Every structure is written in C-alpha cells, then in structure tokens.
Short mmCIF file of C-alpha atoms and ligand atoms in Angstrom, two decimals:
data_model
loop_
_atom_site.label_atom_id
_atom_site.label_comp_id
_atom_site.label_asym_id
_atom_site.label_seq_id
_atom_site.Cartn_x
_atom_site.Cartn_y
_atom_site.Cartn_z
CA MET A 51 90.66 130.36 99.66
CA LYS A 52 89.09 127.05 100.39
CA LEU A 53 92.19 125.51 101.39
CA TYR A 54 90.39 122.54 102.72
CA ARG A 55 89.58 121.54 99.31
CA LYS A 56 93.24 121.08 98.23
CA THR A 57 95.20 117.89 98.60
CA ALA A 58 98.09 117.39 101.03
CA SER A 59 100.63 117.59 98.32
CA GLU A 60 99.28 120.84 97.18
CA LEU A 61 99.13 122.29 100.69
CA SER A 62 102.61 121.06 101.41
CA ALA A 63 103.97 122.98 98.35
CA MET A 64 102.11 126.02 99.12
CA LEU A 65 103.32 126.05 102.66
CA ARG A 66 106.93 125.94 101.58
CA LYS A 67 106.40 128.69 99.21
CA ARG A 68 104.89 130.70 101.84
CA GLU A 69 101.51 130.90 99.76
CA CYS A 70 99.70 129.94 102.84
CA SER A 71 100.29 129.15 106.57
CA ALA A 72 99.57 126.20 108.64
CA ALA A 73 97.28 128.57 110.60
CA GLU A 74 95.32 129.35 107.44
CA ILE A 75 94.83 125.87 106.55
CA CYS A 76 93.64 124.91 109.86
CA LYS A 77 91.27 128.01 110.21
CA ASP A 78 89.78 127.01 106.91
CA THR A 79 89.38 123.41 107.97
CA LEU A 80 87.69 124.39 111.24
CA ALA A 81 85.44 126.65 109.21
CA ARG A 82 84.41 123.86 107.12
CA ILE A 83 83.82 121.55 110.07
CA HIS A 84 81.60 124.32 111.53
CA VAL A 85 79.47 124.43 108.28
CA ALA A 86 79.43 120.68 107.47
CA GLU A 87 79.65 118.73 110.75
CA ASP A 88 76.09 119.13 111.79
CA ARG A 89 75.00 117.34 108.56
CA ILE A 90 77.91 114.90 108.52
CA GLY A 91 78.68 113.79 112.16
CA ALA A 92 82.08 112.78 111.38
CA TYR A 93 83.81 113.58 114.76
CA ILE A 94 83.25 112.22 118.28
CA THR A 95 85.79 114.49 119.79
CA GLN A 96 87.29 117.68 118.17
CA CYS A 97 90.67 118.85 119.41
CA GLU A 98 90.78 122.13 121.18
CA ASP A 99 94.48 122.99 120.46
CA VAL A 100 94.31 122.99 116.57
CA MET A 101 95.36 126.50 116.29
CA GLN A 102 98.26 126.26 118.78
CA GLN A 103 99.53 123.05 116.88
CA ALA A 104 99.52 125.09 113.61
CA GLN A 105 101.30 128.18 115.15
CA LYS A 106 103.98 125.82 116.23
CA VAL A 107 104.50 124.59 112.69
CA ASP A 108 104.45 127.98 111.38
CA LYS A 109 106.98 129.25 113.82
CA ALA A 110 109.24 126.31 112.83
CA LEU A 111 108.86 127.17 109.03
CA ALA A 112 109.63 130.82 109.56
CA ALA A 113 112.79 129.78 111.50
CA GLY A 114 113.81 127.85 108.44
CA GLU A 115 113.59 124.50 109.98
CA VAL A 116 113.38 121.59 107.53
CA LEU A 117 110.11 119.85 108.33
CA HIS A 118 108.55 116.67 107.17
CA PRO A 119 106.32 117.15 103.95
CA LEU A 120 103.25 116.62 105.90
CA ALA A 121 103.95 119.24 108.64
CA GLY A 122 100.96 121.43 108.96
CA ILE A 123 98.58 119.15 107.32
CA PRO A 124 95.31 118.42 109.09
CA VAL A 125 94.73 114.76 109.92
CA ALA A 126 91.67 113.05 111.57
CA VAL A 127 92.15 109.73 113.62
CA LYS A 128 89.63 106.98 114.19
CA ASP A 129 88.59 106.91 117.73
CA ASN A 130 89.98 103.54 118.36
CA ILE A 131 93.65 104.75 118.09
CA SER A 132 95.05 105.88 121.43
CA THR A 133 95.82 109.65 121.85
CA LYS A 134 97.51 110.77 124.98
CA GLY A 135 95.21 113.21 126.91
CA ILE A 136 92.55 112.97 124.29
CA ARG A 137 89.51 110.69 125.10
CA THR A 138 89.49 107.49 122.94
CA THR A 139 86.02 105.84 123.17
CA CYS A 140 85.95 103.09 120.34
CA ALA A 141 82.43 104.62 119.96
CA SER A 142 81.47 102.54 122.95
CA ARG A 143 79.65 103.45 126.26
CA MET A 144 82.26 101.16 127.82
CA LEU A 145 85.07 103.72 127.08
CA GLU A 146 82.97 106.76 126.93
CA HIS A 147 85.27 108.70 129.44
CA TYR A 148 88.59 106.87 128.75
CA VAL A 149 91.50 109.04 128.27
CA PRO A 150 94.65 107.09 127.37
CA PRO A 151 97.92 107.94 129.20
CA TYR A 152 99.90 107.26 126.00
CA ASP A 153 100.07 107.78 122.26
CA ALA A 154 99.85 104.93 119.84
CA THR A 155 102.98 104.71 117.74
CA VAL A 156 101.30 106.13 114.65
CA ILE A 157 100.17 109.14 116.74
CA GLU A 158 103.80 109.84 117.85
CA LYS A 159 104.78 109.69 114.21
CA LEU A 160 102.23 112.14 113.24
CA ARG A 161 103.06 114.58 115.99
CA ARG A 162 106.73 114.23 115.36
CA ALA A 163 106.12 115.18 111.65
CA GLY A 164 104.15 118.21 112.79
CA MET A 165 100.77 116.93 111.35
CA ILE A 166 97.74 118.88 112.86
CA LEU A 167 95.52 116.44 114.82
CA ILE A 168 92.19 117.72 114.18
CA GLY A 169 89.85 115.21 116.10
CA LYS A 170 88.82 111.74 116.69
CA THR A 171 86.35 110.33 114.30
CA ASN A 172 83.22 108.20 114.61
CA LEU A 173 83.18 104.32 114.03
CA ASP A 174 81.11 101.39 114.53
CA GLU A 175 81.62 100.38 118.08
CA PHE A 176 84.91 98.69 118.43
CA ALA A 177 85.14 98.64 114.72
CA MET A 178 82.58 95.94 114.36
CA GLY A 179 80.36 96.94 111.39
CA ALA A 180 80.28 98.35 107.90
CA SER A 181 78.04 101.42 108.17
CA THR A 182 79.14 103.33 111.50
CA GLU A 183 75.56 102.87 112.51
CA THR A 184 76.54 100.87 115.59
CA SER A 185 78.34 103.88 117.36
CA TYR A 186 77.09 104.55 120.79
CA PHE A 187 77.26 108.14 120.12
CA LYS A 188 75.88 109.17 116.87
CA LYS A 189 75.31 108.32 113.21
CA THR A 190 77.66 109.54 110.54
CA HIS A 191 76.18 110.52 107.20
CA ASN A 192 77.58 110.12 103.75
CA PRO A 193 78.73 113.48 102.33
CA HIS A 194 77.48 112.50 98.85
CA ASN A 195 74.00 112.08 100.07
CA THR A 196 73.29 112.38 103.82
CA GLU A 197 70.53 109.81 103.57
CA TYR A 198 72.92 107.19 102.99
CA VAL A 199 75.61 105.52 105.32
CA PRO A 200 79.35 106.57 104.91
CA GLY A 201 80.24 102.95 105.20
CA GLY A 202 82.26 101.52 108.16
CA SER A 203 83.72 100.88 110.43
CA SER A 204 85.97 103.99 109.68
CA GLY A 205 83.04 105.92 108.43
CA GLY A 206 83.89 109.09 110.45
CA SER A 207 87.24 109.16 108.90
CA ALA A 208 86.08 108.63 105.21
CA ALA A 209 83.25 111.16 105.64
CA ALA A 210 85.64 113.87 107.17
CA VAL A 211 88.01 113.37 104.30
CA ALA A 212 85.29 113.39 101.74
CA ALA A 213 83.61 116.51 103.12
CA GLY A 214 86.71 118.50 103.49
CA GLU A 215 86.61 118.33 107.36
CA THR A 216 90.18 117.17 107.27
CA ILE A 217 92.86 116.60 104.62
CA LEU A 218 93.85 113.27 105.51
CA ALA A 219 92.68 110.45 107.96
CA LEU A 220 93.75 107.25 109.73
CA GLY A 221 91.34 104.35 109.95
CA SER A 222 91.83 100.69 110.83
CA ASP A 223 90.99 97.71 108.65
CA THR A 224 90.32 94.26 110.08
CA GLY A 225 87.95 93.10 107.44
CA GLY A 226 87.58 96.08 105.09
CA SER A 227 87.13 99.15 107.33
CA VAL A 228 89.35 101.32 105.47
CA ARG A 229 88.61 100.32 101.97
CA GLN A 230 84.84 100.02 102.26
CA PRO A 231 84.02 103.49 103.64
CA ALA A 232 86.71 104.99 101.33
CA ALA A 233 84.58 103.47 98.46
CA PHE A 234 81.32 104.71 99.84
CA CYS A 235 82.61 108.32 100.25
CA GLY A 236 84.59 108.44 97.00
CA ILE A 237 88.04 108.73 98.49
CA VAL A 238 91.33 106.68 98.45
CA GLY A 239 91.91 104.06 101.26
CA LEU A 240 94.92 101.84 101.79
CA LYS A 241 94.97 98.85 103.99
CA PRO A 242 98.63 97.91 104.25
CA THR A 243 100.46 94.62 104.62
CA TYR A 244 99.92 93.20 108.17
CA GLY A 245 103.01 93.93 110.15
CA SER A 246 104.00 97.09 108.23
CA VAL A 247 102.15 99.58 110.40
CA SER A 248 102.70 99.37 114.24
CA ARG A 249 99.48 98.27 116.20
CA TYR A 250 100.76 99.53 119.50
CA GLY A 251 97.98 101.78 120.71
CA LEU A 252 95.27 100.58 118.34
CA ILE A 253 92.53 99.18 120.51
CA ALA A 254 92.38 95.62 119.45
CA TYR A 255 89.35 94.14 117.76
CA ALA A 256 90.90 91.02 115.99
CA SER A 257 94.70 91.29 116.58
CA SER A 258 95.89 89.02 113.76
CA LEU A 259 93.83 90.83 111.23
CA ASP A 260 93.91 94.49 112.57
CA GLN A 261 96.04 96.96 110.55
CA ILE A 262 96.02 100.87 110.62
CA GLY A 263 95.36 102.46 107.18
CA ALA A 264 95.75 105.63 105.34
CA MET A 265 92.83 107.70 103.75
CA GLY A 266 93.23 110.67 101.46
CA ARG A 267 91.56 112.41 98.44
CA SER A 268 94.45 111.46 96.09
CA VAL A 269 96.78 108.37 95.61
CA HIS A 270 99.80 110.55 96.33
CA ASP A 271 98.34 111.85 99.66
CA THR A 272 97.49 108.37 100.81
CA ALA A 273 101.01 107.33 99.86
CA MET A 274 102.58 110.28 101.79
CA LEU A 275 100.47 109.29 105.08
CA TYR A 276 101.32 105.64 104.63
CA SER A 277 104.97 106.41 104.14
CA LEU A 278 104.87 108.24 107.45
CA ILE A 279 103.17 105.58 109.53
CA CYS A 280 104.79 102.44 108.26
CA GLY A 281 107.99 100.92 109.78
CA TYR A 282 109.24 98.61 112.35
CA ASP A 283 108.11 99.17 116.04
CA LYS A 284 109.59 97.15 118.97
CA MET A 285 106.37 97.75 120.91
CA ASP A 286 104.42 95.51 118.58
CA ALA A 287 105.53 91.96 118.44
CA THR A 288 103.88 91.39 114.96
CA SER A 289 105.76 94.34 113.49
CA VAL A 290 108.09 93.35 110.57
CA GLN A 291 111.74 94.37 110.76
CA LYS A 292 112.30 95.74 107.38
CA SER A 293 113.09 99.31 105.76
CA TYR A 294 110.60 101.10 103.56
CA PRO A 295 110.97 103.46 100.76
CA ASP A 296 109.40 106.82 100.28
CA PHE A 297 106.29 105.44 98.61
CA ALA A 298 104.91 108.88 97.60
CA ALA A 299 108.19 110.01 95.90
CA ALA A 300 108.49 106.74 94.02
CA CYS A 301 104.74 106.83 92.70
CA SER A 302 104.88 106.23 88.99
CA ALA A 303 102.07 106.02 86.45
CA ASP A 304 104.01 103.80 84.02
CA ILE A 305 102.01 100.44 84.24
CA ARG A 306 103.28 99.13 80.84
CA GLY A 307 103.34 95.21 81.16
CA LEU A 308 101.62 95.26 84.62
CA ARG A 309 99.88 91.80 84.88
CA ILE A 310 96.30 92.42 86.40
CA GLY A 311 94.33 89.40 87.57
CA VAL A 312 90.58 89.59 87.63
CA PRO A 313 89.23 86.72 89.84
CA LYS A 314 85.81 85.91 88.39
CA GLU A 315 84.42 84.98 91.83
CA TYR A 316 84.45 88.59 92.96
CA PHE A 317 81.99 89.45 90.18
CA GLY A 318 79.12 87.05 91.19
CA ASP A 319 75.44 87.83 90.95
CA ASN A 320 75.51 89.35 94.41
CA VAL A 321 77.52 92.23 92.99
CA HIS A 322 75.37 95.08 91.60
CA PRO A 323 75.47 95.55 87.95
CA ALA A 324 76.52 99.07 88.26
CA VAL A 325 79.43 98.14 90.52
CA GLN A 326 80.48 95.41 88.03
CA ALA A 327 80.27 97.91 85.11
CA ALA A 328 82.31 100.55 86.91
CA VAL A 329 85.12 98.21 87.89
CA TRP A 330 85.37 96.67 84.59
CA LYS A 331 85.55 100.15 83.06
CA GLY A 332 88.50 100.92 85.36
CA ILE A 333 90.28 97.68 84.57
CA ARG A 334 89.87 98.52 80.67
CA LEU A 335 91.35 101.95 81.20
CA LEU A 336 94.31 100.48 82.81
CA GLU A 337 94.59 98.07 79.91
CA ARG A 338 94.63 100.90 77.52
CA GLY A 339 97.60 102.35 79.74
CA GLY A 340 99.57 99.14 78.86
CA ALA A 341 98.50 96.65 81.55
CA VAL A 342 97.78 93.09 80.73
CA VAL A 343 94.42 91.73 81.88
CA LYS A 344 93.82 88.14 82.64
CA GLU A 345 90.77 86.49 84.13
CA ILE A 346 91.63 84.05 86.85
CA SER A 347 89.76 81.92 89.42
CA PHE A 348 89.79 82.15 93.22
CA PRO A 349 87.63 79.13 94.28
CA SER A 350 87.89 79.38 98.05
CA MET A 351 86.46 82.93 97.92
CA GLU A 352 83.07 81.63 98.91
CA TYR A 353 84.48 80.51 102.26
CA ALA A 354 86.23 83.70 103.12
CA VAL A 355 83.46 85.37 104.95
CA ASN A 356 82.80 82.42 107.16
CA ALA A 357 86.38 82.09 108.01
CA TYR A 358 86.73 85.75 108.59
CA TYR A 359 83.75 86.03 110.90
CA ILE A 360 84.87 82.97 112.84
CA ILE A 361 88.48 84.19 113.41
CA ALA A 362 87.49 87.80 114.14
CA SER A 363 84.97 87.07 116.52
CA ALA A 364 87.12 84.54 118.41
CA GLU A 365 89.71 87.03 118.76
CA ALA A 366 87.29 89.87 119.77
CA SER A 367 85.74 87.64 122.43
CA SER A 368 89.16 87.28 123.93
CA ASN A 369 90.30 90.92 123.44
CA LEU A 370 87.17 92.26 124.86
CA ALA A 371 87.35 90.15 128.03
CA ARG A 372 89.45 92.94 129.52
CA TYR A 373 86.37 95.38 129.92
CA ASP A 374 85.28 93.93 133.03
CA GLY A 375 84.62 97.26 135.07
CA VAL A 376 87.44 96.59 137.32
CA ARG A 377 90.42 98.26 135.72
CA TYR A 378 89.24 101.05 133.53
CA GLY A 379 86.03 102.04 131.45
CA PHE A 380 82.48 101.92 132.48
CA ARG A 381 81.37 100.13 135.61
CA ALA A 382 77.70 99.45 136.36
CA GLU A 383 76.25 100.83 139.58
CA LYS A 384 74.29 99.15 142.28
CA THR A 385 75.58 95.61 142.07
CA ASP A 386 75.52 93.08 144.75
CA SER A 387 78.44 90.77 143.92
CA LEU A 388 81.58 90.69 141.82
CA THR A 389 79.75 88.37 139.30
CA ASP A 390 76.75 90.84 139.22
CA MET A 391 79.02 93.64 138.62
CA TYR A 392 80.77 91.87 135.65
CA VAL A 393 77.40 90.98 134.13
CA LYS A 394 75.78 94.40 134.44
CA THR A 395 78.91 96.24 133.29
CA ARG A 396 79.31 94.21 130.17
CA SER A 397 75.47 94.06 129.56
CA LEU A 398 75.23 97.89 129.75
CA GLY A 399 78.47 98.86 128.44
CA PHE A 400 78.48 97.07 125.13
CA GLY A 401 75.97 97.46 122.24
CA ASP A 402 74.09 94.60 120.58
CA GLU A 403 76.58 94.04 117.77
CA VAL A 404 79.54 93.74 120.07
CA LYS A 405 77.59 91.31 122.47
CA ARG A 406 76.67 89.27 119.32
CA ARG A 407 80.39 88.96 118.21
CA ILE A 408 81.51 88.06 121.82
CA MET A 409 78.77 85.34 121.86
CA LEU A 410 79.91 83.95 118.47
CA GLY A 411 83.46 84.07 119.40
CA THR A 412 82.98 82.41 122.69
CA PHE A 413 80.78 79.70 120.86
CA VAL A 414 83.41 78.91 118.18
CA LEU A 415 86.33 78.58 120.77
CA SER A 416 84.21 76.30 123.15
CA THR A 417 85.60 72.70 123.76
CA GLU A 418 82.73 71.32 121.65
CA CYS A 419 82.92 73.56 118.75
CA TYR A 420 86.62 74.39 118.44
CA ASP A 421 87.39 71.59 115.94
CA ALA A 422 84.21 72.04 113.80
CA TYR A 423 84.59 75.90 113.58
CA TYR A 424 87.64 77.53 114.73
CA LYS A 425 90.12 74.94 113.56
CA LYS A 426 88.35 74.67 110.21
CA ALA A 427 88.51 78.52 109.71
CA LEU A 428 92.17 78.39 110.29
CA LEU A 429 92.54 75.69 107.60
CA MET A 430 90.55 77.87 105.30
CA GLN A 431 92.83 80.71 106.05
CA ARG A 432 95.75 78.58 104.82
CA ARG A 433 93.85 77.82 101.59
CA ILE A 434 93.09 81.26 100.95
CA LYS A 435 96.63 82.30 101.48
CA GLN A 436 97.81 79.59 99.06
CA GLU A 437 95.40 80.66 96.32
CA PHE A 438 96.67 84.25 96.55
CA ALA A 439 100.20 82.95 96.46
CA ASP A 440 99.31 81.04 93.31
CA ALA A 441 97.57 83.94 91.76
CA PHE A 442 100.42 86.20 92.33
CA GLN A 443 102.59 83.64 90.37
CA MET A 444 100.58 84.84 87.38
CA CYS A 445 99.73 88.35 88.20
CA ASP A 446 101.22 91.47 89.84
CA VAL A 447 98.01 92.75 91.07
CA LEU A 448 94.29 91.65 91.46
CA ILE A 449 91.47 94.04 90.63
CA THR A 450 87.98 93.57 92.15
CA PRO A 451 85.07 95.54 93.48
CA VAL A 452 85.44 96.68 97.09
CA TYR A 453 81.88 96.07 97.95
CA PRO A 454 78.88 94.45 96.19
CA THR A 455 77.01 97.63 96.21
CA ALA A 456 77.29 101.30 96.78
CA ALA A 457 76.29 103.05 99.95
CA PHE A 458 73.06 101.80 101.42
CA GLN A 459 70.54 103.69 103.76
CA PRO A 460 70.75 103.40 107.58
CA GLY A 461 68.62 100.40 108.89
CA ALA A 462 68.59 98.75 105.48
CA LEU A 463 70.05 95.47 106.86
CA ALA A 464 69.52 96.02 110.48
CA GLU A 465 67.22 92.99 110.77
CA HIS A 466 69.72 90.79 108.87
CA PRO A 467 73.08 90.90 110.51
CA LEU A 468 74.17 87.84 108.31
CA MET A 469 73.42 89.66 105.03
CA ARG A 470 75.49 92.53 106.31
CA TYR A 471 78.34 90.22 107.06
CA THR A 472 78.08 88.62 103.48
CA GLY A 473 78.69 92.14 102.01
CA ASP A 474 82.32 91.90 103.32
CA ILE A 475 83.12 89.32 100.76
CA CYS A 476 85.34 91.32 98.63
CA THR A 477 87.45 92.84 101.33
CA VAL A 478 87.97 90.16 103.97
CA PRO A 479 90.27 87.92 101.80
CA ALA A 480 93.22 90.55 101.92
CA ASN A 481 92.87 90.56 105.74
CA ILE A 482 92.90 86.83 106.09
CA ALA A 483 95.97 86.63 103.96
CA GLY A 484 97.63 89.78 105.45
CA LEU A 485 97.97 91.37 101.98
CA PRO A 486 97.99 95.05 101.06
CA ALA A 487 95.02 96.46 99.17
CA ILE A 488 93.83 99.87 98.12
CA SER A 489 90.31 101.28 97.26
CA VAL A 490 90.11 104.03 94.74
CA PRO A 491 86.97 105.90 93.29
CA CYS A 492 86.00 104.39 89.92
CA GLY A 493 82.60 105.86 89.18
CA MET A 494 79.06 106.72 90.42
CA THR A 495 75.79 105.04 90.50
CA GLU A 496 72.81 106.66 88.85
CA GLN A 497 72.06 108.16 92.23
CA GLY A 498 75.24 109.77 92.49
CA LEU A 499 76.82 107.50 94.95
CA PRO A 500 80.59 106.71 94.60
CA ILE A 501 81.77 103.18 93.49
CA GLY A 502 85.26 101.83 94.64
CA MET A 503 87.70 99.59 92.74
CA GLN A 504 90.08 97.47 94.89
CA ILE A 505 93.64 96.65 93.95
CA THR A 506 95.39 93.95 95.94
CA GLY A 507 99.01 92.99 95.79
CA PRO A 508 101.57 90.51 97.30
CA HIS A 509 102.95 91.10 100.85
CA PHE A 510 104.79 94.45 100.99
CA ALA A 511 104.09 95.24 97.39
CA GLU A 512 102.46 98.57 98.60
CA GLN A 513 104.35 100.39 95.85
CA THR A 514 102.98 98.12 93.04
CA ILE A 515 99.33 98.73 94.13
CA LEU A 516 99.97 102.43 94.64
CA ASN A 517 101.42 102.79 91.25
CA ALA A 518 98.50 100.93 89.70
CA ALA A 519 96.14 103.23 91.61
CA TYR A 520 98.13 106.31 90.70
CA ALA A 521 98.14 105.13 87.02
CA TYR A 522 94.49 104.89 87.24
CA GLU A 523 94.03 108.36 88.67
CA THR A 524 96.27 109.81 86.18
CA LEU A 525 94.44 108.06 83.23
CA CYS A 526 91.08 109.27 84.45
CA GLY A 527 92.21 112.72 85.01
CA GLY A 528 92.29 112.76 88.77
CA PHE A 529 89.52 112.10 91.47
CA PRO A 530 86.98 114.99 91.78
CA MET A 531 86.62 116.17 95.47
CA GLY A 532 83.20 114.62 96.03
CA GLY A 533 80.53 115.41 98.40
CA ALA A 534 77.45 117.31 97.55
CA VAL A 535 77.42 118.74 101.17
N1 LIG B 208 82.67 94.77 108.46
C1 LIG B 208 83.69 94.06 108.92
C2 LIG B 208 83.31 93.64 110.30
O1 LIG B 208 82.33 93.91 110.84
C3 LIG B 208 85.11 94.70 109.05
C4 LIG B 208 85.27 95.56 110.21
C5 LIG B 208 86.75 96.10 110.17
O2 LIG B 208 87.40 96.04 109.29
N2 LIG B 208 87.03 96.73 111.37
O3 LIG B 208 84.01 92.87 111.13
#
C-alpha cells in the first residue's frame, strides 16, 4: 500500500479507523529502507526491535487505549541524541562504540507517546558541517539526485524523511543543521526557540546555540512532532518554564494581515538567482493569500557568520575536552605517558573538521585573543538580537532563503572550509538570537534539486511561523513527496 509515502497525520487517522496497523506501517517502512538505503545511506544504526515496538502499539490500540496521535508512527533520530542501549556515535570514531546508559528527554517523550524508533541517522561528525560529508562512517546521498549531498549536519535525518525511510525525524540545529538539510532534501524542518526543547541527552556541540528540531514531509506533521518534544525539563538548566499549546491542532492557514519582513541583506549577490526567484515567488504567493510584505534592512547580517563561528568553536573546544580517552569512548593504544595517551587519542579519534574547530575555539579563547575575537563576537550577538527585536516591531515574521544555493556535490568545497562556512549566512542569525525558524520547500532548480524558504519569528512564536508555513503549503497545493530514488 506504500504506507511509507503517507504523512504522519494520514497514518494516525488510518490507525484509528483500523485501516492499517502499526505493524503494517513499520513493515512497509522497513521494506522501503531495504530498497533505498544502499543508495541513500541515511542510517548509522538501525533498530532491531522495530516490529516489537509496533506490536506493542497495535495491542494497546486493540485494547481500546487512548494513545498519542503519533503512536505507531516511525521516527528516525540523529545520532547525536542519546538513546539508552542503542549506540550513539555522533558520527565520530571517538564514540564508535559508545552506548548511552540513559535516554535523552526527547527520546523518553517519543517512547512514551508510542512512536516507533527506526534508527539513528548519519550526520557531520559532532554536527559540525553542512553536507554530512565529515561523518566517520559513511556518506549520505541526496534522494533527489544521489550525486549531491543531502545537506547537514542532520543530513541522514533529512534524507531518510525525503526518501520514505521514515515518516518523521529529529535533528539538531546549532547554525542551520535542521533547516538547511530540510531545504536540500525538499522537506520541512523546524528549529525551535532556544530553551523550548530539552537538550538533556543531546551531545553538546555549542550549548548556547544547540536546539533539537523536528523534520517531516508536511507542516502539520512537523508541528505534531514539535508539540510532542517541546516543554520544560528540570534536567536542562536552559529549559524555559512555560506551557505550550497543541501547535498542530492550532495550525491555521488564515494569514490575512500577517506582516512579512523581507531583509534585503539576505538576498545578496552570493545568493543564486534560482534561489532568489523561488523564495520571492513564495513571498508573492503569501501576499496573494492576504499577507502584507515589507522590505526591511538587517545591517549586522554580514557579521553573523563570523560571530557564529567564533562562539560555536569556542564552546565546542570546551565541550569536546571531555573526550580524553579516560572516561569513555575511543582510547589510543600503545602510548607511553598520560599526555601521549591524550594526544594520540584526540589525534586519532577526531576528524579534521572537528580538530579545526577545536583549534579555532581554543585560539579565540586564549588570553591574547579573547578580547579581540570572543568578546567582540558576543557584542555582535547583542547587536544581532537587537536588530531582530527592532524588525519584529514592524513585522510578524521574516522570510529569507535558507541557503544561498541548492544542494552541491560532495567535495565541492572541501578545499575551502571558509567558503563552506559562509554558506551558513542565512541560518546562523536565528541561532545567535535564539529564535524559531522553519524551512519549507519552495521550488526546484533546473537540475531538479529542491530549494528552501525560511520563515523566522520572535521568541516562542512557533505558532505564527507554523501558520505562515501551513498557509504557504495550502496555497501551493501541498508539498509533493520528493525523491527520485
Ligand atoms: N553548518 C554549521 C556548522 O558547521 C551548522 C551546524 C549545525 O547546525 N549543527 O557549524
């Protein structure tokens, strides 16, 4: 029946009407993985108990229990989110054999809701990258054209959703890693407000920017998953004490009077004409739906990438200091002193990109450079936050591209890490300011590669950006399930 092609909302309704069982959904998804995974490479680890999980849900449904709407729906999880008893690698040699003794808070929530954990997805090592090429284990391919990258760092999650190897997925977004791969793979990706989803059990990259996000093939699906994972958690000191509505139930396509700001700096010469055209077409469609469009300016945008890479690397250098070969993870053999063991463990356990960030982070935090780089980056962060606050006086949401181009080919920028960093220009501002932002598919390039449109809102305005995204999806007649594979 090709159940794997359906949305979570459709499957949820079918389950309740007994038109299908969780076991059938899972069997179909596993069969799809069997066919597609060789070409896509989305997963690092596949769960062995998928059918058992499904049978449990079917039993509860048969017994007449009232279950969460997402019960029985397959979900894939980025492999930097801790899963009890299931290896969690961060796509690094350092954690190749690491099996967490506890579940992340978001995983507890998925399990409690009866979602079916399908497997752990590939990523750039420790979530550092934008193409999923820096994984120690494998490359993931874009389902629309396997010669292109799926984006990153949550490339495995995005590719799995796009290819039908899962229905929903979790990613993490420190500087765009949910939104950019969603854009490259033609799906929806939501990076929530900082503090709305617990980071407990998310293996840290840059703690002040990291946020777990939801990925799906429709806005409603993405809203359902977000509604499940958000909420206060005492295990995360940065979690915000606040109650949240049911975002999916409240989705409305009525955007009459919605004030859309379009910051001109996001449409510079670096942004490919096909991307500019597709995003503008999306904006015009929303305008026809009753939104009011206003061009605005965001002058500090040009410093966002610099500020991001300084702050993110500084925090990464500190967070990754724990991988010393002593407590857990990889340890180099044949070493002749403690220092030698540290050096060899970290030299062999981390890949080049991770080492580059650790060195950059250590450098900007050093006594000589702290004022010149780190402190300035924090000042810049303040200015960016202020500019967003000013913009949201005049507008309800901002609409921009997600990435300056569509997906690129592997190795395209390997020689130029700096060029790769500048590609993050459209996504990092939301992380720097802690704002929610969503990526929705808004067109294709001539080569048939998806393009994404980003909708950003004020803190905790998830409902507003979801509604704008939902209105867009409705106006354009729904997002086709992409993927030539
Ligand atoms: N591409 C960005 C980086 O490499 C974003 C990564 C992320 O969001 N995890 O840091």
